[in-house]
């Protein structure tokens, strides 16, 4: 087993990714056209929104999962191939960054989807619920249909989707896992063996991949506690954990042009000035728009009054959601942000460099066939001597705990 390792990445210069001189750092106002249209489909009772780099030849695949207050259709802009899409600024900036870096993004809804129920079922053990096994069936289908088995694959999730992003590598091998906002459920952290990745059909096991937890500095106490505990327990188990703390970041005159498609630099400066005048942005550029779900939101009313003539299709075109997302994310409220997308990509790439080539579909890690434990161990040994099979470890019954002083 690998030595325990912990990488602390506290929103410092250490983790800053620098683009080449010719690469724009943000999609807007002039580079949204680089993003191919998303494709929408319903498959195995899930809505799926896929964006594939223009080359059709991705370097890897990001499987993405949204939060309870988001929709999977926020992972694409409206187009002929995704008529219901209404991509939001932070989510689309993330998609743009992933696709621009050569990754395909496959975003998947919760099983029932639609308006009624948007949260994923994250309770453990997953075999008692249909969510995780169903997601794995869809992933398997994509890898097969698109011939993507050889590519590195990553999970990305936010809030409830972040829990799915953490749970998936326990049942299906990935090169890296990334959760924004949330950690594992306590029933998993408290269990002796839940955190051991394993194929229940044949007993094959593999190491948990490097994991990044991006949490909000001033999130609700129980959310921070859950993230803290996840980091602590994963590190104890010898998993390579990176922690990233999201702090409030200031808005600027160009901010809205960078992330909100269709808003040019003139529009952006005007939006910034009006939100400053309305006291929704403070003198240093920080958002003052506190999150208020299902309550009378005075700031929302002020913002709408200040901006609706610039965006006359305000409600029909989801501008209320767009502004809440940008303003809440920058405030450091519980919302998805694209601010640290480059750090996520760097994390994925570093993890993939250390990881062995993913095994093919016929590898026991992926097998849906049952075989006895001893038969699978022998098979595993034989396979582990073949190139490309190294993500399979011998079945482990006992953990070698590596205690780590993490703080
Ligand atoms: C979470 O961990 C951080 C860093 O160790 C610590 O400062 C903070 O108090 C912890 N928060 C909670 C709610 O446990
Ligand atoms: C932990 O993971 C990060 C990101 O994948 C990587 O850069 C780092 O080298 C890893 N550390 C160890 C000790 O494997």
PDB file of N, CA and C in Angstrom, residues 186-232:
ATOM      1  N   UNK A 186     -21.632  10.365   7.170  1.00  0.00           N
ATOM      2  CA  UNK A 186     -20.957   9.816   8.348  1.00  0.00           C
ATOM      3  C   UNK A 186     -21.061   8.296   8.416  1.00  0.00           C
ATOM      4  N   UNK A 187     -22.163   7.713   7.870  1.00  0.00           N
ATOM      5  CA  UNK A 187     -22.268   6.246   7.948  1.00  0.00           C
ATOM      6  C   UNK A 187     -21.146   5.571   7.146  1.00  0.00           C
ATOM      7  N   UNK A 188     -20.624   6.270   6.148  1.00  0.00           N
ATOM      8  CA  UNK A 188     -19.501   5.710   5.384  1.00  0.00           C
ATOM      9  C   UNK A 188     -18.205   5.915   6.167  1.00  0.00           C
ATOM     10  N   UNK A 189     -18.038   7.129   6.715  1.00  0.00           N
ATOM     11  CA  UNK A 189     -16.794   7.435   7.439  1.00  0.00           C
ATOM     12  C   UNK A 189     -16.669   6.585   8.704  1.00  0.00           C
ATOM     13  N   UNK A 190     -17.803   6.272   9.313  1.00  0.00           N
ATOM     14  CA  UNK A 190     -17.771   5.511  10.567  1.00  0.00           C
ATOM     15  C   UNK A 190     -17.659   4.006  10.338  1.00  0.00           C
ATOM     16  N   UNK A 191     -17.816   3.587   9.106  1.00  0.00           N
ATOM     17  CA  UNK A 191     -17.809   2.148   8.844  1.00  0.00           C
ATOM     18  C   UNK A 191     -16.384   1.641   8.686  1.00  0.00           C
ATOM     19  N   UNK A 192     -16.160   0.435   9.158  1.00  0.00           N
ATOM     20  CA  UNK A 192     -14.822  -0.144   9.112  1.00  0.00           C
ATOM     21  C   UNK A 192     -14.371  -0.381   7.669  1.00  0.00           C
ATOM     22  N   UNK A 193     -15.297  -0.844   6.826  1.00  0.00           N
ATOM     23  CA  UNK A 193     -14.831  -1.252   5.498  1.00  0.00           C
ATOM     24  C   UNK A 193     -15.506  -0.554   4.315  1.00  0.00           C
ATOM     25  N   UNK A 194     -16.430   0.399   4.596  1.00  0.00           N
ATOM     26  CA  UNK A 194     -17.110   1.048   3.464  1.00  0.00           C
ATOM     27  C   UNK A 194     -16.114   1.770   2.554  1.00  0.00           C
ATOM     28  N   UNK A 195     -15.026   2.284   3.145  1.00  0.00           N
ATOM     29  CA  UNK A 195     -14.096   3.091   2.349  1.00  0.00           C
ATOM     30  C   UNK A 195     -13.103   2.255   1.544  1.00  0.00           C
ATOM     31  N   UNK A 196     -13.323   0.967   1.517  1.00  0.00           N
ATOM     32  CA  UNK A 196     -12.436   0.118   0.730  1.00  0.00           C
ATOM     33  C   UNK A 196     -13.064  -0.131  -0.651  1.00  0.00           C
ATOM     34  N   UNK A 197     -12.458   0.419  -1.711  1.00  0.00           N
ATOM     35  CA  UNK A 197     -13.050   0.227  -3.040  1.00  0.00           C
ATOM     36  C   UNK A 197     -13.094  -1.251  -3.403  1.00  0.00           C
ATOM     37  N   UNK A 198     -14.197  -1.651  -3.980  1.00  0.00           N
ATOM     38  CA  UNK A 198     -14.311  -3.086  -4.226  1.00  0.00           C
ATOM     39  C   UNK A 198     -15.406  -3.385  -5.247  1.00  0.00           C
ATOM     40  N   UNK A 199     -15.158  -4.458  -5.989  1.00  0.00           N
ATOM     41  CA  UNK A 199     -16.160  -4.983  -6.900  1.00  0.00           C
ATOM     42  C   UNK A 199     -16.894  -6.099  -6.177  1.00  0.00           C
ATOM     43  N   UNK A 200     -18.171  -5.882  -5.910  1.00  0.00           N
ATOM     44  CA  UNK A 200     -18.919  -6.857  -5.099  1.00  0.00           C
ATOM     45  C   UNK A 200     -19.155  -8.174  -5.828  1.00  0.00           C
ATOM     46  N   UNK A 201     -19.007  -8.161  -7.154  1.00  0.00           N
ATOM     47  CA  UNK A 201     -19.267  -9.388  -7.914  1.00  0.00           C
ATOM     48  C   UNK A 201     -18.156 -10.412  -7.748  1.00  0.00           C
ATOM     49  N   UNK A 202     -16.931  -9.930  -7.578  1.00  0.00           N
ATOM     50  CA  UNK A 202     -15.830 -10.897  -7.575  1.00  0.00           C
ATOM     51  C   UNK A 202     -14.770 -10.600  -6.511  1.00  0.00           C
ATOM     52  N   UNK A 203     -15.004  -9.590  -5.670  1.00  0.00           N
ATOM     53  CA  UNK A 203     -14.067  -9.314  -4.584  1.00  0.00           C
ATOM     54  C   UNK A 203     -12.832  -8.525  -4.994  1.00  0.00           C
ATOM     55  N   UNK A 204     -12.719  -8.159  -6.259  1.00  0.00           N
ATOM     56  CA  UNK A 204     -11.554  -7.374  -6.692  1.00  0.00           C
ATOM     57  C   UNK A 204     -11.540  -6.034  -5.955  1.00  0.00           C
ATOM     58  N   UNK A 205     -10.356  -5.581  -5.564  1.00  0.00           N
ATOM     59  CA  UNK A 205     -10.248  -4.273  -4.906  1.00  0.00           C
ATOM     60  C   UNK A 205      -9.203  -3.446  -5.635  1.00  0.00           C
ATOM     61  N   UNK A 206      -9.199  -2.169  -5.375  1.00  0.00           N
ATOM     62  CA  UNK A 206      -8.219  -1.254  -5.972  1.00  0.00           C
ATOM     63  C   UNK A 206      -8.067  -0.089  -5.007  1.00  0.00           C
ATOM     64  N   UNK A 207      -6.980   0.685  -5.118  1.00  0.00           N
ATOM     65  CA  UNK A 207      -6.809   1.792  -4.179  1.00  0.00           C
ATOM     66  C   UNK A 207      -7.782   2.935  -4.468  1.00  0.00           C
ATOM     67  N   UNK A 208      -8.200   3.638  -3.428  1.00  0.00           N
ATOM     68  CA  UNK A 208      -8.990   4.858  -3.637  1.00  0.00           C
ATOM     69  C   UNK A 208      -8.074   5.867  -4.315  1.00  0.00           C
ATOM     70  N   UNK A 209      -8.547   6.562  -5.359  1.00  0.00           N
ATOM     71  CA  UNK A 209      -7.650   7.489  -6.082  1.00  0.00           C
ATOM     72  C   UNK A 209      -7.401   8.771  -5.284  1.00  0.00           C
ATOM     73  N   UNK A 210      -6.447   9.602  -5.720  1.00  0.00           N
ATOM     74  CA  UNK A 210      -6.297  10.918  -5.093  1.00  0.00           C
ATOM     75  C   UNK A 210      -7.628  11.658  -5.103  1.00  0.00           C
ATOM     76  N   UNK A 211      -7.891  12.342  -4.017  1.00  0.00           N
ATOM     77  CA  UNK A 211      -9.185  13.015  -3.888  1.00  0.00           C
ATOM     78  C   UNK A 211      -8.967  14.473  -3.493  1.00  0.00           C
ATOM     79  N   UNK A 212      -9.761  15.345  -4.067  1.00  0.00           N
ATOM     80  CA  UNK A 212      -9.712  16.768  -3.705  1.00  0.00           C
ATOM     81  C   UNK A 212     -11.057  17.168  -3.116  1.00  0.00           C
ATOM     82  N   UNK A 213     -10.996  17.805  -1.951  1.00  0.00           N
ATOM     83  CA  UNK A 213     -12.198  18.359  -1.327  1.00  0.00           C
ATOM     84  C   UNK A 213     -12.036  19.877  -1.364  1.00  0.00           C
ATOM     85  N   UNK A 214     -12.957  20.529  -2.045  1.00  0.00           N
ATOM     86  CA  UNK A 214     -12.927  21.990  -2.111  1.00  0.00           C
ATOM     87  C   UNK A 214     -14.089  22.469  -1.260  1.00  0.00           C
ATOM     88  N   UNK A 215     -13.790  23.065  -0.117  1.00  0.00           N
ATOM     89  CA  UNK A 215     -14.896  23.484   0.747  1.00  0.00           C
ATOM     90  C   UNK A 215     -14.880  24.991   0.940  1.00  0.00           C
ATOM     91  N   UNK A 216     -16.025  25.489   1.383  1.00  0.00           N
ATOM     92  CA  UNK A 216     -16.162  26.927   1.571  1.00  0.00           C
ATOM     93  C   UNK A 216     -15.671  27.298   2.959  1.00  0.00           C
ATOM     94  N   UNK A 217     -14.917  28.383   3.038  1.00  0.00           N
ATOM     95  CA  UNK A 217     -14.359  28.805   4.321  1.00  0.00           C
ATOM     96  C   UNK A 217     -15.442  28.940   5.387  1.00  0.00           C
ATOM     97  N   UNK A 218     -16.481  29.696   5.088  1.00  0.00           N
ATOM     98  CA  UNK A 218     -17.516  29.955   6.092  1.00  0.00           C
ATOM     99  C   UNK A 218     -18.820  29.257   5.772  1.00  0.00           C
ATOM    100  N   UNK A 219     -18.741  28.003   5.340  1.00  0.00           N
ATOM    101  CA  UNK A 219     -19.974  27.266   5.070  1.00  0.00           C
ATOM    102  C   UNK A 219     -20.646  26.946   6.408  1.00  0.00           C
ATOM    103  N   UNK A 220     -21.852  26.366   6.347  1.00  0.00           N
ATOM    104  CA  UNK A 220     -22.529  25.999   7.585  1.00  0.00           C
ATOM    105  C   UNK A 220     -21.673  25.007   8.356  1.00  0.00           C
ATOM    106  N   UNK A 221     -21.799  25.092   9.687  1.00  0.00           N
ATOM    107  CA  UNK A 221     -20.897  24.337  10.554  1.00  0.00           C
ATOM    108  C   UNK A 221     -20.920  22.835  10.257  1.00  0.00           C
ATOM    109  N   UNK A 222     -22.129  22.264  10.077  1.00  0.00           N
ATOM    110  CA  UNK A 222     -22.166  20.812   9.871  1.00  0.00           C
ATOM    111  C   UNK A 222     -21.559  20.406   8.532  1.00  0.00           C
ATOM    112  N   UNK A 223     -21.643  21.317   7.546  1.00  0.00           N
ATOM    113  CA  UNK A 223     -21.029  21.017   6.243  1.00  0.00           C
ATOM    114  C   UNK A 223     -19.506  21.025   6.374  1.00  0.00           C
ATOM    115  N   UNK A 224     -18.987  22.036   7.072  1.00  0.00           N
ATOM    116  CA  UNK A 224     -17.529  22.115   7.263  1.00  0.00           C
ATOM    117  C   UNK A 224     -17.053  20.909   8.073  1.00  0.00           C
ATOM    118  N   UNK A 225     -17.816  20.554   9.073  1.00  0.00           N
ATOM    119  CA  UNK A 225     -17.426  19.394   9.894  1.00  0.00           C
ATOM    120  C   UNK A 225     -17.363  18.124   9.047  1.00  0.00           C
ATOM    121  N   UNK A 226     -18.336  17.992   8.163  1.00  0.00           N
ATOM    122  CA  UNK A 226     -18.368  16.797   7.304  1.00  0.00           C
ATOM    123  C   UNK A 226     -17.156  16.776   6.363  1.00  0.00           C
ATOM    124  N   UNK A 227     -16.795  17.935   5.823  1.00  0.00           N
ATOM    125  CA  UNK A 227     -15.603  18.009   4.962  1.00  0.00           C
ATOM    126  C   UNK A 227     -14.357  17.695   5.781  1.00  0.00           C
ATOM    127  N   UNK A 228     -14.265  18.319   6.959  1.00  0.00           N
ATOM    128  CA  UNK A 228     -13.092  18.095   7.817  1.00  0.00           C
ATOM    129  C   UNK A 228     -12.931  16.616   8.136  1.00  0.00           C
ATOM    130  N   UNK A 229     -14.042  15.990   8.485  1.00  0.00           N
ATOM    131  CA  UNK A 229     -13.967  14.591   8.896  1.00  0.00           C
ATOM    132  C   UNK A 229     -13.588  13.706   7.709  1.00  0.00           C
ATOM    133  N   UNK A 230     -14.111  14.028   6.546  1.00  0.00           N
ATOM    134  CA  UNK A 230     -13.759  13.254   5.341  1.00  0.00           C
ATOM    135  C   UNK A 230     -12.253  13.325   5.101  1.00  0.00           C
ATOM    136  N   UNK A 231     -11.715  14.541   5.182  1.00  0.00           N
ATOM    137  CA  UNK A 231     -10.283  14.740   4.935  1.00  0.00           C
ATOM    138  C   UNK A 231      -9.461  13.949   5.951  1.00  0.00           C
ATOM    139  N   UNK A 232      -9.895  14.047   7.202  1.00  0.00           N
ATOM    140  CA  UNK A 232      -9.160  13.382   8.281  1.00  0.00           C
ATOM    141  C   UNK A 232      -9.174  11.859   8.113  1.00  0.00           C
TER     142      UNK A 232
END
